[in-house]
Short mmCIF file of C-alpha atoms in Angstrom, two decimals:
data_model
loop_
_atom_site.label_atom_id
_atom_site.label_comp_id
_atom_site.label_asym_id
_atom_site.label_seq_id
_atom_site.Cartn_x
_atom_site.Cartn_y
_atom_site.Cartn_z
CA MET Q 2 108.84 171.82 58.11
CA THR Q 3 107.76 175.19 56.71
CA THR Q 4 108.04 175.77 52.90
CA LYS Q 5 110.11 178.82 52.08
CA LYS Q 6 108.00 181.46 50.26
CA GLN Q 7 108.93 181.90 46.59
CA PHE Q 8 109.09 185.45 45.05
CA LYS Q 9 109.53 186.82 41.64
CA PRO Q 10 112.97 187.86 40.40
CA VAL Q 11 114.13 190.92 42.17
CA ASP Q 12 114.47 192.98 38.83
CA GLU Q 13 110.85 191.96 37.94
CA GLN Q 14 109.64 193.06 41.26
CA ILE Q 15 111.46 196.43 41.10
CA ALA Q 16 110.16 197.20 37.61
CA TYR Q 17 106.56 196.45 38.81
CA LEU Q 18 106.95 198.62 41.97
CA ARG Q 19 108.58 201.46 40.15
CA LYS Q 20 105.59 201.92 37.79
CA GLY Q 21 104.00 205.25 38.69
CA ALA Q 22 106.15 205.94 41.64
CA ALA Q 23 107.49 209.42 42.13
CA GLU Q 24 110.53 208.56 44.16
CA ILE Q 25 112.01 205.42 45.91
CA ILE Q 26 114.43 206.46 48.73
CA ARG Q 27 116.64 204.57 48.32
CA GLU Q 28 116.09 202.08 45.40
CA GLU Q 29 119.30 200.32 46.28
CA ASP Q 30 117.99 199.72 49.84
CA LEU Q 31 114.80 198.31 48.23
CA ARG Q 32 116.87 195.99 46.11
CA THR Q 33 118.80 194.78 49.14
CA LYS Q 34 115.68 194.16 51.19
CA LEU Q 35 114.10 192.29 48.18
CA GLU Q 36 117.23 190.20 47.82
CA ALA Q 37 117.25 189.32 51.58
CA SER Q 38 113.48 188.54 51.32
CA ALA Q 39 114.08 186.18 48.37
CA LYS Q 40 116.88 184.38 50.22
CA THR Q 41 114.92 183.84 53.56
CA GLY Q 42 111.49 183.41 52.12
CA LYS Q 43 110.24 186.24 54.50
CA PRO Q 44 108.10 188.88 52.86
CA LEU Q 45 108.61 192.60 53.43
CA ARG Q 46 106.38 194.50 55.75
CA VAL Q 47 105.01 197.35 53.82
CA LYS Q 48 103.16 200.10 55.70
CA LEU Q 49 100.58 202.56 54.57
CA GLY Q 50 99.13 204.84 57.30
CA VAL Q 51 95.94 206.69 56.71
CA ASP Q 52 94.23 209.10 59.27
CA PRO Q 53 90.48 208.71 59.02
CA THR Q 54 89.77 212.42 58.67
CA ALA Q 55 86.74 212.07 56.38
CA PRO Q 56 84.13 209.38 55.90
CA ASP Q 57 84.67 208.68 52.17
CA LEU Q 58 87.69 207.86 50.03
CA HIS Q 59 88.15 209.30 46.52
CA LEU Q 60 90.24 208.27 43.51
CA GLY Q 61 93.22 210.32 44.84
CA HIS Q 62 93.42 208.11 47.98
CA THR Q 63 93.59 205.07 45.87
CA VAL Q 64 96.95 205.89 44.20
CA VAL Q 65 99.05 204.88 47.31
CA LEU Q 66 96.54 202.06 48.01
CA ARG Q 67 97.11 200.55 44.66
CA LYS Q 68 100.87 200.69 45.26
CA LEU Q 69 100.31 198.75 48.55
CA LYS Q 70 98.26 196.32 46.50
CA HIS Q 71 101.25 195.85 44.16
CA PHE Q 72 103.39 194.84 47.16
CA GLN Q 73 100.62 192.42 48.15
CA ASP Q 74 100.41 190.95 44.59
CA LEU Q 75 104.12 190.25 44.86
CA GLY Q 76 103.65 188.17 48.15
CA HIS Q 77 104.75 190.88 50.65
CA THR Q 78 102.80 191.81 53.82
CA ALA Q 79 100.46 194.76 53.21
CA ILE Q 80 99.87 196.78 56.49
CA PHE Q 81 96.96 199.15 56.43
CA LEU Q 82 97.51 201.36 59.40
CA VAL Q 83 94.52 203.30 60.66
CA GLY Q 84 95.82 206.45 62.32
CA ASP Q 85 93.14 206.60 64.98
CA PHE Q 86 95.57 208.18 67.46
CA THR Q 87 97.32 210.55 65.10
CA ALA Q 88 93.96 211.66 63.54
CA MET Q 89 93.17 213.18 66.91
CA VAL Q 90 96.55 215.07 66.80
CA GLY Q 91 96.14 216.33 63.23
CA ASP Q 92 98.69 216.09 60.35
CA PRO Q 93 100.11 219.53 59.65
CA THR Q 94 101.19 218.45 56.11
CA GLY Q 95 100.12 221.17 53.68
CA GLN Q 96 98.17 223.11 56.45
CA SER Q 97 98.67 226.90 56.70
CA GLU Q 98 97.28 226.97 60.04
CA THR Q 99 96.70 224.76 63.19
CA ARG Q 100 93.53 222.81 62.53
CA PRO Q 101 91.24 221.49 65.16
CA PRO Q 102 91.70 217.72 66.12
CA LEU Q 103 88.99 215.25 65.54
CA THR Q 104 86.95 213.56 68.33
CA ARG Q 105 87.21 209.86 69.03
CA GLU Q 106 83.60 209.44 67.77
CA GLN Q 107 84.40 211.16 64.45
CA VAL Q 108 87.62 209.02 64.04
CA ASP Q 109 85.78 205.70 64.82
CA ALA Q 110 82.94 206.45 62.41
CA ASN Q 111 85.39 207.43 59.61
CA ALA Q 112 87.58 204.39 60.16
CA LYS Q 113 84.73 201.99 59.75
CA THR Q 114 83.78 203.38 56.32
CA TYR Q 115 87.40 203.59 55.30
CA LEU Q 116 87.89 199.84 55.71
CA GLU Q 117 84.76 199.00 53.84
CA GLN Q 118 86.13 200.88 50.94
CA VAL Q 119 89.83 199.86 51.32
CA TYR Q 120 88.75 196.20 50.59
CA LYS Q 121 87.64 197.15 47.03
CA ILE Q 122 91.36 197.37 46.34
CA LEU Q 123 93.19 195.36 48.92
CA ASN Q 124 92.77 191.56 49.52
CA MET Q 125 91.03 191.42 52.86
CA GLU Q 126 92.53 188.03 53.88
CA ASN Q 127 96.04 189.12 53.29
CA THR Q 128 95.88 192.60 54.70
CA GLU Q 129 97.17 193.23 58.27
CA VAL Q 130 94.97 196.07 59.73
CA ARG Q 131 96.45 197.88 62.71
CA TYR Q 132 95.46 200.91 64.69
CA ASN Q 133 98.18 203.20 66.07
CA SER Q 134 96.44 203.75 69.26
CA GLU Q 135 97.61 200.24 70.10
CA TRP Q 136 101.15 201.58 70.86
CA LEU Q 137 100.84 205.39 70.84
CA GLY Q 138 98.05 205.37 73.47
CA LYS Q 139 100.33 203.38 75.74
CA LEU Q 140 103.46 205.66 75.56
CA THR Q 141 104.29 207.21 78.96
CA GLY Q 142 105.56 210.71 79.47
CA HIS Q 143 109.01 209.19 79.72
CA ASP Q 144 108.62 207.45 76.44
CA MET Q 145 107.47 210.57 74.65
CA ILE Q 146 110.41 212.57 75.95
CA ARG Q 147 112.80 209.81 74.82
CA LEU Q 148 111.17 209.89 71.29
CA CYS Q 149 111.50 213.60 71.10
CA ALA Q 150 115.08 213.46 72.19
CA HIS Q 151 115.94 211.40 69.03
CA TYR Q 152 115.19 214.43 66.67
CA ARG Q 153 116.36 217.91 66.43
CA LEU Q 154 114.15 221.00 66.26
CA ALA Q 155 116.24 222.52 63.54
CA ARG Q 156 115.59 219.62 61.33
CA MET Q 157 111.81 219.66 62.14
CA LEU Q 158 111.65 223.36 61.18
CA GLU Q 159 113.25 222.70 57.76
CA ARG Q 160 109.88 221.19 56.88
CA GLU Q 161 108.24 223.41 54.20
CA ASP Q 162 104.92 224.08 55.90
CA PHE Q 163 106.54 224.87 59.27
CA ARG Q 164 109.09 227.09 57.50
CA SER Q 165 106.55 229.05 55.61
CA ARG Q 166 104.34 229.59 58.56
CA LEU Q 167 107.43 230.79 60.56
CA ALA Q 168 108.19 233.23 57.66
CA GLY Q 169 104.56 234.44 57.71
CA ASN Q 170 104.61 234.88 61.42
CA LEU Q 171 101.71 232.30 61.77
CA PRO Q 172 101.42 230.20 64.92
CA ILE Q 173 102.73 226.64 65.16
CA ALA Q 174 101.34 224.45 67.99
CA ILE Q 175 103.77 222.17 69.83
CA HIS Q 176 101.61 219.07 69.19
CA GLU Q 177 102.01 219.64 65.48
CA LEU Q 178 105.78 219.13 65.83
CA LEU Q 179 105.06 215.84 67.42
CA TYR Q 180 103.06 214.48 64.52
CA PRO Q 181 106.00 213.33 62.28
CA LEU Q 182 107.58 211.73 65.26
CA LEU Q 183 104.42 209.72 66.02
CA GLN Q 184 104.14 208.66 62.49
CA ALA Q 185 107.89 207.64 62.61
CA TYR Q 186 107.22 205.67 65.74
CA ASP Q 187 104.55 203.75 63.90
CA SER Q 188 107.26 202.49 61.70
CA VAL Q 189 109.33 201.34 64.77
CA ALA Q 190 106.27 199.63 66.36
CA LEU Q 191 105.48 197.74 63.10
CA GLN Q 192 109.11 197.06 62.10
CA ALA Q 193 108.32 198.43 58.71
CA ASP Q 194 110.65 197.54 55.75
CA VAL Q 195 108.82 200.10 53.44
CA GLU Q 196 106.45 202.98 53.97
CA LEU Q 197 104.20 204.39 51.28
CA GLY Q 198 102.85 207.88 51.04
CA ALA Q 199 102.08 210.72 48.61
CA THR Q 200 104.92 213.05 47.64
CA GLU Q 201 103.64 215.62 50.16
CA GLN Q 202 104.34 212.99 52.82
CA LYS Q 203 108.06 212.68 51.98
CA PHE Q 204 109.22 214.52 55.04
CA ASN Q 205 107.29 212.33 57.44
CA LEU Q 206 108.52 209.19 55.67
CA LEU Q 207 112.15 210.37 55.97
CA VAL Q 208 111.72 211.08 59.72
CA GLY Q 209 110.58 207.37 60.01
CA ARG Q 210 113.91 206.37 58.44
CA ASP Q 211 115.85 208.38 60.98
CA ILE Q 212 113.78 207.24 64.06
CA GLN Q 213 113.97 203.54 63.15
CA ARG Q 214 117.88 203.92 63.19
CA GLU Q 215 117.65 205.66 66.57
CA TYR Q 216 115.72 202.61 67.87
CA GLY Q 217 118.17 200.10 66.53
CA GLN Q 218 116.17 199.09 63.40
CA PRO Q 219 117.15 199.10 59.72
CA SER Q 220 115.73 202.15 57.96
CA GLN Q 221 112.59 201.76 55.98
CA VAL Q 222 112.45 202.44 52.31
CA ALA Q 223 110.28 205.54 51.56
CA LEU Q 224 108.30 205.15 48.34
CA THR Q 225 106.24 208.11 47.34
CA MET Q 226 103.44 208.35 44.76
CA PRO Q 227 102.52 211.49 42.77
CA ILE Q 228 99.34 213.36 43.79
CA LEU Q 229 96.36 212.89 41.50
CA VAL Q 230 95.32 216.15 40.00
CA GLY Q 231 91.50 216.66 40.20
CA LEU Q 232 88.85 217.02 37.58
CA ASP Q 233 89.67 220.91 37.23
CA GLY Q 234 93.01 219.84 35.91
CA GLN Q 235 94.89 222.19 38.16
CA ARG Q 236 94.60 221.29 41.86
CA LYS Q 237 95.07 218.17 43.97
CA MET Q 238 91.98 215.98 44.01
CA SER Q 239 89.91 216.99 47.10
CA LYS Q 240 86.45 216.67 48.26
CA SER Q 241 86.49 220.27 49.70
CA LEU Q 242 87.46 221.54 46.30
CA GLY Q 243 84.70 219.42 44.63
CA ASN Q 244 87.04 218.23 41.89
CA TYR Q 245 86.94 214.54 43.10
CA VAL Q 246 85.60 211.12 42.02
CA GLY Q 247 84.47 209.17 45.00
CA ILE Q 248 84.95 205.53 44.84
CA ALA Q 249 81.56 204.83 46.37
CA GLU Q 250 79.65 207.11 43.99
CA PRO Q 251 77.19 205.44 41.50
CA PRO Q 252 78.95 204.06 38.42
CA SER Q 253 77.24 206.53 36.03
CA GLU Q 254 78.17 209.40 38.15
CA MET Q 255 81.76 208.30 38.22
CA PHE Q 256 81.71 207.77 34.56
CA GLY Q 257 80.48 211.22 33.72
CA LYS Q 258 83.14 212.77 35.98
CA LEU Q 259 85.95 210.76 34.50
CA MET Q 260 84.88 211.75 31.01
CA SER Q 261 85.06 215.44 32.04
CA ILE Q 262 88.82 215.33 32.46
CA SER Q 263 90.94 216.79 29.58
CA ASP Q 264 92.50 214.64 26.92
CA ASP Q 265 95.92 215.46 28.32
CA MET Q 266 94.93 214.67 31.83
CA MET Q 267 93.91 211.06 31.11
CA TRP Q 268 97.60 209.90 30.66
CA PRO Q 269 98.48 210.53 34.36
CA TYR Q 270 95.36 208.70 35.29
CA PHE Q 271 96.31 205.72 33.07
CA ASP Q 272 99.79 205.71 34.75
CA ILE Q 273 98.80 205.85 38.34
CA VAL Q 274 95.14 204.65 38.65
CA THR Q 275 95.39 201.61 36.31
CA ASP Q 276 97.75 198.62 36.10
CA HIS Q 277 98.66 199.14 32.46
CA ALA Q 278 102.35 198.79 31.85
CA PRO Q 279 104.26 201.90 30.71
CA GLU Q 280 104.74 200.28 27.20
CA GLU Q 281 101.03 199.82 26.85
CA ILE Q 282 100.21 203.45 27.78
CA ALA Q 283 102.95 204.68 25.27
CA ALA Q 284 101.38 202.61 22.48
CA LEU Q 285 97.97 203.97 23.23
CA THR Q 286 99.30 207.50 23.38
CA ALA Q 287 100.85 207.02 19.99
CA LYS Q 288 97.55 205.70 18.49
CA VAL Q 289 95.73 208.78 19.87
CA LYS Q 290 98.33 211.26 18.54
CA SER Q 291 98.25 209.47 15.07
CA GLY Q 292 94.53 209.64 14.92
CA ALA Q 293 94.13 205.86 14.79
CA THR Q 294 92.27 205.93 18.05
CA HIS Q 295 89.82 208.76 19.14
CA PRO Q 296 90.64 210.47 22.46
CA MET Q 297 87.19 209.96 23.56
CA ASP Q 298 87.39 206.15 22.96
CA ALA Q 299 90.65 206.03 25.01
CA LYS Q 300 89.07 208.01 27.75
CA MET Q 301 85.90 205.88 27.83
CA SER Q 302 88.13 202.83 28.05
CA LEU Q 303 89.93 204.41 31.02
CA ALA Q 304 86.62 205.26 32.87
CA GLN Q 305 85.22 201.82 32.21
CA GLU Q 306 88.33 200.20 33.64
CA ILE Q 307 88.45 202.27 36.77
CA ILE Q 308 84.81 201.84 37.52
CA ALA Q 309 85.04 198.00 36.97
CA GLY Q 310 87.50 197.88 39.72
CA PHE Q 311 85.13 199.37 42.27
CA HIS Q 312 81.73 198.22 41.07
CA GLY Q 313 82.39 195.29 38.83
CA ALA Q 314 82.49 194.77 34.98
CA ALA Q 315 78.68 194.70 34.39
CA ALA Q 316 78.17 198.02 36.24
CA ALA Q 317 81.00 199.58 34.41
CA GLU Q 318 79.56 198.45 31.06
CA LYS Q 319 76.17 199.75 31.85
CA ALA Q 320 77.59 203.12 32.83
CA SER Q 321 79.53 203.20 29.50
CA GLU Q 322 76.32 202.39 27.51
CA GLU Q 323 74.38 205.01 29.39
CA PHE Q 324 77.03 207.64 28.56
CA ARG Q 325 76.93 206.74 24.90
CA ARG Q 326 73.07 207.00 24.81
CA VAL Q 327 73.11 210.36 26.46
CA TYR Q 328 76.26 212.11 25.27
CA ARG Q 329 77.19 210.56 22.01
CA ASP Q 330 73.79 209.48 20.54
CA ARG Q 331 71.95 212.26 22.30
CA GLN Q 332 69.38 209.85 23.49
CA ALA Q 333 67.48 209.92 26.77
CA PRO Q 334 68.96 207.87 29.65
CA SER Q 335 67.33 204.54 30.29
CA GLU Q 336 65.84 205.90 33.51
CA VAL Q 337 64.43 209.47 33.51
CA PRO Q 338 62.61 210.99 36.58
CA SER Q 339 59.06 212.21 35.96
CA PHE Q 340 57.30 215.43 36.88
CA PRO Q 341 53.47 215.45 37.21
CA ILE Q 342 51.84 218.61 35.88
CA GLU Q 343 48.20 219.72 35.48
CA SER Q 344 46.66 219.93 32.01
CA GLY Q 345 46.22 223.34 30.38
CA THR Q 346 48.48 226.00 28.87
CA HIS Q 347 52.04 226.37 29.98
CA LYS Q 348 54.85 228.77 28.96
CA LEU Q 349 58.06 226.74 28.44
CA LEU Q 350 60.32 229.36 30.12
CA ALA Q 351 58.11 229.06 33.30
CA LEU Q 352 58.09 225.21 33.01
CA LEU Q 353 61.86 224.92 32.82
CA ALA Q 354 62.22 226.93 35.98
CA ARG Q 355 59.36 225.17 37.72
CA THR Q 356 60.65 221.71 37.11
CA GLY Q 357 64.16 222.60 38.14
CA LEU Q 358 65.80 222.08 34.69
CA ALA Q 359 66.76 225.61 34.84
CA SER Q 360 67.69 227.42 38.09
CA SER Q 361 65.83 230.60 37.06
CA ARG Q 362 63.94 232.15 34.25
CA SER Q 363 67.10 233.93 32.99
CA GLU Q 364 68.97 230.60 32.87
CA ALA Q 365 65.96 229.13 30.94
CA GLU Q 366 66.27 231.94 28.42
CA ARG Q 367 70.08 231.23 28.13
CA LEU Q 368 69.45 227.51 27.40
CA ILE Q 369 66.85 228.26 24.79
CA ARG Q 370 69.12 230.91 23.13
CA GLY Q 371 71.92 228.29 22.96
CA LYS Q 372 69.51 225.70 21.41
CA ALA Q 373 70.13 223.53 24.54
CA VAL Q 374 66.35 222.72 25.01
CA GLU Q 375 64.63 219.80 23.43
CA LEU Q 376 60.99 218.64 23.60
CA ASP Q 377 60.65 214.98 22.48
CA GLY Q 378 63.78 215.23 20.49
CA GLN Q 379 62.98 218.57 18.82
CA VAL Q 380 65.11 221.67 19.46
CA ILE Q 381 63.13 224.61 20.80
CA ASP Q 382 64.37 228.00 19.82
CA ALA Q 383 61.26 230.05 20.28
CA MET Q 384 61.60 232.17 23.50
CA ASN Q 385 57.78 232.57 23.84
CA LYS Q 386 57.00 228.83 23.20
CA THR Q 387 53.65 227.89 24.67
CA LEU Q 388 52.58 224.27 25.33
CA ILE Q 389 48.92 223.10 25.41
CA LEU Q 390 49.00 219.99 27.42
CA HIS Q 391 46.14 217.38 27.79
CA ALA Q 392 45.69 214.74 30.49
CA GLY Q 393 47.43 211.46 29.76
CA GLU Q 394 50.16 213.07 27.59
CA SER Q 395 53.78 212.34 28.31
CA LEU Q 396 56.63 214.56 27.03
CA LEU Q 397 60.38 214.24 27.32
CA LEU Q 398 62.11 217.59 28.09
CA ARG Q 399 65.75 218.05 27.93
CA ALA Q 400 67.88 220.95 29.17
CA GLY Q 401 71.57 221.18 28.46
CA LYS Q 402 73.66 218.05 27.86
CA LYS Q 403 72.42 215.79 30.67
CA LYS Q 404 69.24 217.14 32.31
CA PHE Q 405 66.25 215.06 31.34
CA LEU Q 406 62.63 215.13 32.77
CA ARG Q 407 59.56 213.28 31.63
CA ILE Q 408 56.43 215.65 31.87
CA VAL Q 409 53.43 213.55 32.84
CA VAL Q 410 50.17 215.49 32.35
CA GLU Q 411 47.42 214.71 34.83
#
């Protein structure tokens, strides 16, 4: 006899799943599904589809992944869907023009690295990994026509990116109109109870609800998560914009990037990139506003927590200590690259440019003028500083906040 699976009370589950969410369509449907799940002991099937369009994941990608992990924590089935078929079609979401589809080789290579990184968040043993080529690759011409017949063109053209392209007299390829239908068919094939996505995916998720009904299935719940703003504090986190934090980057690099976000920006990060309850975040916000906690301390705690999730507590602690050494205590990092140089007389301006601590002589002048150059801990403010170096000497040269180099005289 099979033991019926036990779940937490429905109200408790909804409160946990609501945290950080932008929208749940519809929450009453989610409640109904959770109540049925509790009665039958059957977990919900929760789908997150990701097209492997780039080799590495950044912190922005993890927002929806973390919500999938929340469902997994509650005992539901987490389905990580690799869109290997749809990646070769190309998602038109947010695109102002038709983009070239990826090759099978590109998709396969990206999918491999995705899974290696995804398991930093999801429990590997309890994750159902699927590839949508399993069913989309088998659709016949008749099947595709039947799928298209279930949705009206007028509804498809209500989509914002299609509408704006039409208004701007920009081309829309026919295959782009198929993308939301293919994503919706994924939900049919997987019999999804819930689909997750970023707010910009809302249209596609809603098409999934409609298409499931057309194929005689209950409509999935669409749960959207807000888009994580990048390090520039203005635009969506994106590798192409250079405002991202890669989850496979070295801990010290991640720490430095996270510490660069503004004090105001750290609160959305606490909300959607950590598991802190809203009450905890509100209490910490109040402490920072009252002056009881320094904003930098709160931000360092955030950075350390995020990094620990991907690299472990020890690596996060080491990155935190390194940051304190370099930025707070203005000490050299524990590991500093060395630069060999011949003995003799050297102009500091030329040395800064030669070693790469300054990109040019003019930048070297700017750094010295701003008192941003130190030699063995002493600020250098003389533009014509000359160094007389002897074999065997070792000098620590610093330029700006975080560029260090040990000059080794040969």
